[in-house]
Structure formats: C-alpha cells, structure tokens
Amino acid sequence: MRETTFTPSDRPALLQTLQRIADGTRAEHGTRAERSALLVLNLRRFREINIGYGHAVGDAVLYAVAKKIRRVLRRNDHLFHIGNDEFAVLLTELKSPQIVQLAIEKVLDTISGNHEIAGHLLPLAVVCGAAIHPDHAQDPQALLRAADMALHHAQNQNLDYALYDDSLHWRERQHATLKTDLRHALDNNELLLHYQPQIDLQSGGICGHEALMRWPHPEQGWIGPDVFIEVAEESDLIHDLTFWSLNVALREWCLLSETDKTVSVSVNLSARLLDSQEIVELVRRALNIWGAAPAALVLEITESAVMANPEKALATLNTLHDMGIVLSIDDFGTGYSSLAYLKRLPVRELKIDKSFVRHMAQNLQDRQIVQSVIDLAHNLEMRVVAEGIENDRTLTMLADMGCDYGQGYLIARPMPLPETLDWLHAQRENQPADDRLGTCSSL
Ligand code: G
Ligand code: G
Ligand code: MN
C-alpha cells in the first residue's frame, strides 16, 4: 500500500493504479472479470479545523485519518491522498458489488466521531462517493469522474455516501445545461417576477404582494423556481439571481404601491444565502438603487433554512432586521423549528404553510394546527399570514380565527405585472373601501 503524503500529488499515482487495473481487466477479457471500487472521501469541515487550530493540527488530522482508514482496509486495497481534504480508496478483487457498501460503512464508521488529535478533541466525519469498475466506467479518468459525481450528489443531498448510478450522470448533464441557460437568461433579462396579492383578512384591504420567480425557457417552456433555484444554489449564480429579483421587485413595487405606500413586496430568499453576510450587501445595494423604504421589503425564509445553521442565520437576520427590513418565516409548520430559536429570531411574520390551510375547512386537525400557529405568532408578537386559501369558507374561517393576512388562489393566482396592475385597478373600481372582504370572498 502506498504511503500517504499530504501534498495533493497522489492523483497521478491513483490514475496509474486505475490504468493497471483497466489493462488487467482487458487482458482477462472473456473470463469473469474482477471488480474494483473507487471511493472518493471528503473530510467534512476540514477548512474550519485548519482555520481554527492551525495547519499543524490540520496535518495531524490528515495523518490520523489516513491511519484509521488503512486499518480497516484489506491487504490488496490502496489508499491515496488526492487533494487537500480528499482521499481515494481503491478496493480491488471484489467478489460482489454488495461488498462496496459494507466497506464504505466501515470506513465512515472508523472516522466519524470525536478523536483526540494533537491534544484537541475533534469531531470528524467524511462524506463518500463511490463508483465500480468496470460496471460504471472503464477508463481511469471516467471512473474518477463517476466517483466524484457520486460525492457531489452525497454532498448536495446531505447523505453520508452515494454510489454512482446512470441517473446521476443524466442529472448532472441536465443541471449543467440548465445552469448555462439560466446564466444566459439572467444576462438577457429573460426571467420574470409574477405577483400574488395578500389581503388584510380583517379589513379586506390589499397589504402586499409576494414576488415569485418565473422562467419561460425558450425550448422547455415554463420552468418553476423549485427546479432552477436548486440549480442556481449549486454555484454563485444564486447571488446574481437574488440581486436580480430584489432589484426587479423593488422597481416594480413603485407601480404596485402607487396609491398606497404601505403595501409591501415579499421576496423569497434561498437557504444558502443565510450562511454569510453577503446577502446584507445585496439588499442594501438594491434598496439604494431604487430609493425604497426598507419597511416596504419583506424577506421570506423557510424555517428549515434557518434551522440548518441557526447561529449564522441569526447573525444575518439580525443585521437585516436592524436595517428595518421585515423578515418572514415561510412554509411554517413543515420544518423542524426549535421554539427556542423562533423566540430569538428577529422575525415579524409567520406564514402558515398551505398544506394546513388548503383543506382546513373540511379537516378539524388542520384547523386546530392553524389556530395554534395563529396563537403562537400573536404570543410572540408576530403577524400571521395564511397561504393557500382556495375557497370562501376557509377565508371566512381564517378571519374569524384572528388570522391577520391571507393569500391564495381564491383571492388571486400569481400574475405577471401588467395583470396584477389590472387586478389592482379592478379592485379599486369595484369595491367600496369598507367592503373589500365581501367582494374578495366572491371572487
Ligand atoms: O411559485 P411556485 O409555487 O412555483 O414556487 C415554488 C417554490 O419556489 C416556493 O417554495 C417559492 O418560495 C420558491 N420561490 C419562488 N420564487 C423564488 C425566488 O425568487 N427565490 C427563491 N429562493 N425561491 C423562490
Ligand atoms: O413556498 P412558498 O410559500 O413561497 O410558495 C408559494 C407558492 O404557492 C406560489 O408560487 C404559488 O404557486 C403557490 N400557491 C399560492 N396560492 C396557492 C393556493 O391557493 N393553492 C395552492 N395549491 N398553491 C398556491
Ligand atoms: Mn414564499
């Protein structure tokens, strides 16, 4: 087995070994070929260790990890240090592909946990991607790429490990194409914001609009944000996309709020943006460009985005709150909120997820959950928005239950800007100011 050195120089050695195996398989053509598996391992949070404890401790961690991995390998397996915080393990002469999973679990088990290294107790973990030769790829570069793809998949999906399969290749290609198209769409201003109005359930007045991104793709038709936001989140594109949406929403807010400057515009923020303060700068710049009042802007974040990294999210949200921006927790009830954090968050608004609202008129349990969220929000001095209102009974019920604001297909679907302006105009024409709710419920 090769000695592990801590310079990223073992990649050529890995490729050479893979080549030998590929040649051997070809020589054996016709007989039953032995399988090999390539595992690519990435040490989680190694950067933080290096920054927090210094490079000497970082190196000691790499030595310790290599030693531990080697201890669980068989005599014919190989270990390589192929990058800063990356190792590769080559398992040879596999009797069956099922053994790969057991081997991966053995390697992960030996690393994950607290280890005393260089006088520090350090929590370690690795994430692994694996591909099998010759099943997934024949030549060394392709096999390494397949294992890398599996690793990325595991990292994106928050898994401990992933084994390559053909759908990953397909997904990766789809994503790569979509990413290029999205970049192009952004540069050529082909994206749009649609708006869905929110009404005050007590007075019936219009209180805001949620901006929802839409992408009319030239070949694939309309692509929804649930698809392309994920693509954007895999790179820095999410920053540009967010800056774009903030700018467009604030520019168009001037039109949406023409007759009433207390009307707000809500923009959805990706979870990925809460981990750093960069979003603060984007928001500040957009507000400056359009001279908009911070209080007109509502930023929606999902509860799972906050809970993924509560301390960092809290720091970012506090800064945004101090700027005067209204923060809102979206899809409330679908994540795992810690009430201890909820209490500490500088949040002014809770949005009850539509999955509780849509059927609440027929479902007692949903109704009870909705009432509990309304009470929780009010006790924490937050206002509460019900989304997914689809029928009159739900609208009336929510008003009676003390819910502040409502949004849903009954009131209006998300609409392009011109349609939204027409809708606003029609609302003003048709409704006496004191009877908006009545008219709304007959929409
Ligand atoms: O509008 P639609 O139902 O297709 O939205 C699907 C999901 O995409 C929703 O969860 C919504 O919050 C999210 N979404 C819509 N527009 C944006 C946006 O501009 N940025 C982000 N991050 N998410 C958005
Ligand atoms: O995750 P978020 O709450 O941002 O998602 C908002 C999405 O919910 C909008 O894009 C819209 O398409 C969808 N939506 C809005 N109102 C309704 C509704 O009344 N019923 C349903 N099923 N979906 C709605
Ligand atoms: Mn939303």
XYZ file of C-alpha atoms and ligand atoms in Angstrom:
492
model
C 0.000 0.000 0.000
C 1.238 3.499 -0.781
C 2.404 5.853 1.892
C 0.092 8.839 2.169
C 1.763 12.189 1.732
C -0.018 15.430 2.433
C 0.575 17.211 -0.781
C -2.073 16.817 -3.476
C 0.288 14.726 -5.548
C -1.159 11.256 -5.267
C -3.694 11.777 -8.037
C -1.220 10.602 -10.741
C -0.444 7.522 -8.653
C -4.155 6.788 -8.332
C -4.666 7.140 -12.090
C -1.697 4.847 -12.785
C -3.085 2.181 -10.495
C -6.514 2.504 -12.087
C -4.887 2.137 -15.503
C -3.166 -1.087 -14.413
C -6.496 -2.429 -13.257
C -8.201 -1.411 -16.520
C -5.427 -3.110 -18.553
C -5.692 -6.233 -16.396
C -9.444 -6.424 -16.945
C -8.973 -6.099 -20.684
C -6.314 -8.871 -20.677
C -8.772 -11.122 -18.864
C -11.454 -10.454 -21.470
C -13.694 -13.478 -21.746
C -13.032 -14.725 -18.260
C -15.022 -13.432 -15.313
C -13.552 -10.002 -14.634
C -12.832 -8.988 -11.047
C -14.489 -5.830 -9.927
C -12.850 -2.888 -8.199
C -14.440 0.034 -6.413
C -13.178 3.575 -6.204
C -14.199 5.531 -3.113
C -13.593 9.277 -3.001
C -13.696 10.593 0.544
C -14.031 14.187 1.600
C -13.294 15.238 5.134
C -16.126 17.430 6.368
C -15.299 20.874 7.731
C -11.543 20.433 7.288
C -11.209 24.107 6.402
C -12.673 25.046 9.765
C -10.134 22.842 11.548
C -7.283 24.429 9.604
C -8.524 27.928 10.351
C -9.478 27.237 13.952
C -6.484 25.185 15.093
C -3.749 25.938 12.549
C -2.168 23.911 9.786
C -0.052 21.716 12.052
C -3.229 20.350 13.639
C -4.763 20.090 10.153
C -1.848 17.918 9.018
C -2.089 15.779 12.142
C -5.762 15.231 11.356
C -4.912 14.058 7.831
C -2.288 11.611 9.204
C -4.727 10.294 11.769
C -7.482 9.866 9.198
C -5.143 8.038 6.794
C -4.002 5.738 9.566
C -7.523 4.912 10.630
C -8.666 4.203 7.093
C -5.682 1.984 6.425
C -6.505 -0.073 9.490
C -9.881 -1.131 8.084
C -8.637 -1.919 4.556
C -7.556 -5.329 3.279
C -4.031 -6.092 2.069
C -4.821 -5.550 -1.625
C -6.647 -2.244 -1.168
C -4.973 1.106 -1.831
C -5.199 4.497 -0.167
C -4.268 7.789 -1.835
C -4.311 11.366 -0.671
C -5.648 13.087 -3.779
C -6.400 16.609 -2.647
C -6.337 18.941 0.292
C -9.076 17.235 2.273
C -9.710 14.361 -0.120
C -8.687 10.722 -0.045
C -9.312 7.944 -2.508
C -9.631 4.287 -1.585
C -9.374 1.601 -4.206
C -10.907 -1.725 -3.256
C -9.696 -4.475 -5.554
C -10.762 -8.062 -6.249
C -14.314 -7.552 -5.092
C -16.320 -10.733 -5.021
C -19.611 -8.860 -5.337
C -20.767 -5.254 -5.665
C -22.634 -5.570 -2.352
C -19.321 -5.607 -0.507
C -18.735 -1.985 -1.537
C -21.474 -0.698 0.714
C -20.100 -2.636 3.688
C -16.605 -1.329 3.012
C -17.848 2.276 2.781
C -19.712 1.924 6.055
C -16.598 0.502 7.708
C -14.507 3.467 6.546
C -17.150 6.021 7.567
C -17.582 4.384 10.969
C -13.907 4.446 11.748
C -13.683 8.185 11.030
C -16.941 9.602 12.331
C -16.898 10.612 15.957
C -14.670 12.549 18.330
C -10.934 11.911 18.090
C -8.127 13.181 20.237
C -5.566 14.600 17.847
C -2.599 16.822 18.731
C -4.115 17.488 22.131
C -7.532 18.513 20.827
C -10.783 16.607 20.897
C -12.039 16.994 17.339
C -15.327 15.813 15.849
C -14.575 14.273 12.445
C -16.716 12.979 9.634
C -16.251 12.092 5.987
C -18.623 12.047 3.060
C -18.060 9.452 0.349
C -18.835 8.935 -3.331
C -18.150 5.594 -4.983
C -18.079 4.053 -8.439
C -17.433 0.472 -9.544
C -15.067 -0.721 -12.246
C -15.869 -1.915 -14.865
C -19.653 -1.515 -14.298
C -19.765 2.300 -14.128
C -16.718 3.211 -16.190
C -13.783 1.501 -17.869
C -11.053 4.075 -18.097
C -9.408 5.744 -15.076
C -10.498 9.333 -15.732
C -14.113 8.307 -16.293
C -14.151 6.196 -13.133
C -12.771 9.055 -11.077
C -15.355 11.404 -12.574
C -18.142 8.961 -11.747
C -16.972 8.689 -8.127
C -16.696 12.493 -7.957
C -20.236 12.847 -9.269
C -21.466 10.468 -6.591
C -19.558 12.508 -3.997
C -21.185 15.755 -5.160
C -24.558 14.088 -5.078
C -23.955 12.935 -1.489
C -22.803 16.435 -0.501
C -25.774 18.165 -2.139
C -28.288 15.759 -0.670
C -26.658 15.740 2.751
C -26.008 11.982 2.631
C -23.082 10.151 4.238
C -22.312 8.402 0.960
C -23.643 7.761 -2.512
C -22.904 5.097 -5.088
C -22.785 6.217 -8.710
C -25.666 5.312 -10.988
C -26.517 6.359 -14.517
C -29.246 8.740 -13.416
C -26.555 10.824 -11.691
C -24.834 11.324 -14.989
C -28.110 12.357 -16.562
C -28.941 14.683 -13.691
C -25.503 16.261 -13.774
C -25.778 16.889 -17.522
C -29.272 18.317 -17.128
C -28.062 20.587 -14.360
C -25.001 21.723 -16.297
C -27.183 22.647 -19.295
C -29.770 24.365 -17.134
C -27.066 26.332 -15.364
C -25.702 27.655 -18.674
C -29.217 28.511 -19.871
C -30.048 30.206 -16.577
C -26.901 32.340 -16.723
C -27.894 33.327 -20.245
C -31.497 34.064 -19.222
C -30.276 36.253 -16.379
C -27.855 38.189 -18.589
C -30.576 38.720 -21.197
C -33.269 39.630 -18.729
C -35.495 36.716 -19.716
C -36.675 35.930 -16.194
C -39.851 37.395 -14.759
C -41.448 38.021 -11.437
C -45.080 37.160 -11.006
C -47.001 38.636 -8.112
C -49.571 37.142 -5.786
C -51.530 39.655 -3.717
C -52.022 39.367 0.020
C -55.055 40.859 1.722
C -55.742 42.003 5.250
C -58.332 39.446 6.395
C -59.879 41.831 8.904
C -60.324 44.899 6.668
C -60.200 43.275 3.240
C -57.587 45.785 2.066
C -54.592 44.845 -0.049
C -51.480 44.739 2.110
C -48.765 43.279 -0.077
C -47.601 41.137 -2.971
C -45.358 38.075 -2.960
C -42.896 38.079 -5.843
C -42.438 34.615 -7.372
C -39.790 33.974 -9.967
C -40.763 32.551 -13.350
C -38.596 31.359 -16.209
C -40.044 30.973 -19.699
C -37.342 28.676 -21.126
C -37.071 29.006 -24.942
C -37.204 25.221 -25.523
C -38.552 23.627 -22.369
C -41.421 26.035 -21.681
C -42.052 27.425 -18.197
C -39.597 26.161 -15.618
C -40.593 26.573 -11.996
C -38.392 28.042 -9.276
C -38.392 24.725 -7.405
C -36.249 23.399 -10.286
C -33.992 26.312 -11.182
C -33.334 27.696 -7.692
C -31.741 24.345 -6.830
C -29.543 24.626 -9.928
C -28.560 28.179 -9.037
C -27.779 27.162 -5.461
C -25.066 24.822 -6.700
C -22.990 27.844 -7.683
C -22.665 31.562 -7.057
C -25.426 32.106 -9.587
C -27.807 32.234 -6.633
C -26.279 35.585 -5.615
C -26.853 37.148 -9.041
C -30.326 35.670 -9.223
C -31.240 37.087 -5.827
C -29.812 40.505 -6.665
C -31.866 40.445 -9.852
C -35.084 39.558 -8.004
C -34.508 42.208 -5.325
C -33.959 44.861 -7.992
C -36.955 43.918 -10.098
C -39.246 43.564 -7.066
C -38.243 46.981 -5.711
C -38.521 48.627 -9.123
C -41.969 47.158 -9.726
C -43.032 47.886 -6.151
C -43.131 51.555 -7.175
C -46.004 50.645 -9.540
C -47.700 48.173 -7.195
C -47.795 50.701 -4.378
C -48.730 53.709 -6.456
C -51.857 54.510 -4.473
C -50.749 53.096 -1.139
C -47.138 53.206 0.014
C -47.847 50.881 2.957
C -48.243 47.971 0.503
C -45.217 45.683 0.778
C -43.427 43.355 -1.593
C -42.172 39.948 -0.394
C -39.123 38.273 -1.905
C -38.172 34.649 -1.203
C -34.587 34.081 -0.085
C -32.672 30.887 -0.722
C -31.454 28.980 2.316
C -27.909 29.149 1.041
C -27.772 32.920 1.435
C -28.220 32.929 5.193
C -24.797 31.468 5.948
C -22.948 34.648 5.096
C -23.451 38.389 5.394
C -23.137 38.840 1.631
C -26.924 38.970 1.268
C -26.944 42.047 3.510
C -24.838 43.923 0.945
C -27.078 42.788 -1.932
C -30.169 44.036 -0.121
C -28.525 47.326 0.851
C -27.431 47.978 -2.740
C -30.860 47.167 -4.178
C -32.616 49.436 -1.657
C -30.201 52.265 -2.505
C -30.681 51.896 -6.239
C -34.469 52.219 -6.012
C -34.639 54.534 -3.036
C -37.160 52.171 -1.461
C -38.035 52.238 2.213
C -36.669 49.113 3.941
C -40.046 48.581 5.626
C -41.637 48.011 2.189
C -39.498 44.927 1.700
C -40.401 41.590 3.271
C -37.826 38.818 3.005
C -39.237 35.294 3.259
C -37.046 32.492 4.540
C -38.150 28.960 5.230
C -37.867 27.614 8.734
C -35.599 24.772 7.590
C -33.209 27.356 6.089
C -32.900 28.987 9.490
C -32.592 25.746 11.407
C -29.867 24.350 9.115
C -27.389 26.729 10.693
C -29.242 28.743 13.326
C -26.360 30.750 14.763
C -25.133 32.014 11.380
C -28.685 32.640 10.189
C -29.403 34.567 13.363
C -26.435 36.881 12.752
C -27.512 37.573 9.147
C -31.161 38.059 10.093
C -30.311 40.418 12.938
C -28.402 42.672 10.535
C -31.283 42.681 8.041
C -33.761 43.406 10.826
C -31.630 46.299 12.088
C -31.805 47.803 8.601
C -35.596 47.970 9.006
C -36.497 45.079 6.715
C -39.417 42.847 7.639
C -38.474 39.173 7.998
C -40.971 36.404 7.499
C -40.817 32.658 8.145
C -42.228 30.865 5.097
C -43.815 27.388 4.941
C -44.183 27.408 8.715
C -45.073 24.025 10.146
C -43.238 21.905 7.587
C -39.739 22.065 9.089
C -38.311 21.288 12.462
C -38.376 24.622 14.209
C -36.810 24.952 17.542
C -39.111 27.173 19.543
C -36.089 28.407 21.461
C -34.702 29.839 18.222
C -38.037 31.058 16.992
C -38.249 33.210 20.099
C -34.808 34.700 19.406
C -35.350 35.358 15.697
C -35.983 38.991 14.756
C -38.991 37.909 12.719
C -42.176 39.954 12.292
C -44.274 37.480 10.303
C -45.135 33.772 10.174
C -46.621 32.248 7.030
C -48.678 29.140 7.751
C -47.855 26.542 5.126
C -50.551 25.949 2.530
C -50.644 22.235 3.358
C -52.521 23.125 6.595
C -54.688 25.824 5.040
C -55.903 24.245 1.807
C -58.152 21.653 3.447
C -58.816 23.282 6.805
C -62.489 23.872 6.019
C -63.026 20.081 5.923
C -60.305 18.969 8.312
C -60.573 19.632 12.039
C -56.942 18.763 12.738
C -55.678 21.219 10.135
C -57.961 23.848 11.642
C -56.551 23.182 15.096
C -52.986 23.466 13.816
C -53.804 26.729 12.061
C -55.373 28.134 15.227
C -52.306 27.087 17.253
C -49.940 28.796 14.830
C -52.053 31.960 14.895
C -51.922 31.962 18.699
C -48.198 31.170 18.749
C -47.443 34.013 16.326
C -49.543 36.503 18.264
C -47.991 35.465 21.571
C -44.567 36.110 20.047
C -45.855 39.461 18.714
C -45.684 38.398 15.098
C -48.355 38.819 12.463
C -49.556 35.721 10.686
C -50.272 35.075 7.004
C -52.257 32.086 5.771
C -51.208 30.945 2.298
C -53.141 28.538 0.080
C -56.646 29.962 0.593
C -58.720 28.268 -2.089
C -62.343 28.709 -1.001
C -64.743 31.140 0.670
C -65.268 29.058 3.804
C -61.552 28.994 4.517
C -61.310 32.754 4.058
C -64.182 33.459 6.470
C -62.891 30.922 8.989
C -59.412 32.417 8.999
C -60.809 35.912 9.529
C -62.879 34.603 12.460
C -59.853 32.785 13.894
C -57.966 36.077 14.084
C -55.538 35.469 11.218
C -54.056 38.755 10.009
C -53.319 38.310 6.296
C -54.306 35.854 3.585
C -53.003 34.733 0.213
C -54.265 32.094 -2.198
C -55.885 31.174 -5.487
C -59.302 32.364 -4.207
C -58.001 35.904 -3.935
C -55.721 35.723 -6.972
C -53.172 33.427 -8.587
C -49.618 34.657 -9.075
C -49.868 37.004 -12.087
C -47.475 38.892 -14.378
C -47.034 42.570 -13.514
C -49.470 44.040 -16.099
C -52.186 41.640 -14.987
C -51.517 42.462 -11.356
C -51.883 46.172 -12.129
C -55.190 45.485 -13.918
C -56.333 43.413 -10.964
C -55.458 46.209 -8.552
C -57.298 48.673 -10.734
C -60.407 46.473 -10.855
C -60.317 46.036 -7.068
C -60.274 49.788 -6.590
C -63.074 50.389 -9.099
C -65.395 47.679 -7.855
C -65.074 47.917 -4.135
C -66.165 50.435 -1.633
C -63.257 50.816 0.774
C -65.204 49.302 3.703
C -66.442 46.202 1.874
C -63.374 44.725 0.254
C -63.513 41.463 2.151
C -67.060 40.754 0.995
C -66.140 41.274 -2.619
C -62.928 39.298 -2.275
C -64.718 36.247 -0.997
C -66.989 36.214 -4.029
C -64.054 36.293 -6.472
O -44.288 29.889 -7.283
P -44.125 28.431 -7.063
O -45.228 27.683 -6.429
O -43.703 27.759 -8.318
O -42.863 28.367 -6.085
C -42.234 27.171 -5.772
C -41.196 27.434 -4.711
O -40.163 28.317 -5.211
C -41.770 28.110 -3.491
O -41.257 27.442 -2.344
C -41.230 29.505 -3.537
O -40.999 30.019 -2.259
C -39.924 29.350 -4.298
N -39.584 30.593 -4.986
C -40.338 31.321 -5.826
N -39.675 32.424 -6.252
C -38.463 32.385 -5.635
C -37.335 33.255 -5.636
O -37.299 34.308 -6.280
N -36.261 32.874 -4.884
C -36.266 31.727 -4.146
N -35.185 31.451 -3.430
N -37.315 30.905 -4.110
C -38.409 31.218 -4.845
O -43.079 28.233 -0.587
P -43.912 29.416 -0.923
O -44.906 29.709 0.122
O -43.117 30.634 -1.280
O -44.736 29.005 -2.214
C -45.641 29.881 -2.804
C -46.292 29.162 -3.918
O -47.542 28.597 -3.538
C -46.655 30.094 -5.057
O -45.694 30.058 -6.009
C -47.932 29.578 -5.633
O -47.714 28.955 -6.896
C -48.419 28.570 -4.645
N -49.741 28.947 -4.227
C -50.204 30.193 -3.949
N -51.500 30.169 -3.579
C -51.876 28.887 -3.638
C -53.117 28.237 -3.377
O -54.114 28.821 -3.028
N -53.113 26.881 -3.529
C -52.032 26.193 -3.901
N -52.126 24.879 -4.025
N -50.852 26.775 -4.158
C -50.771 28.117 -4.024
Mn -42.996 32.257 -0.104
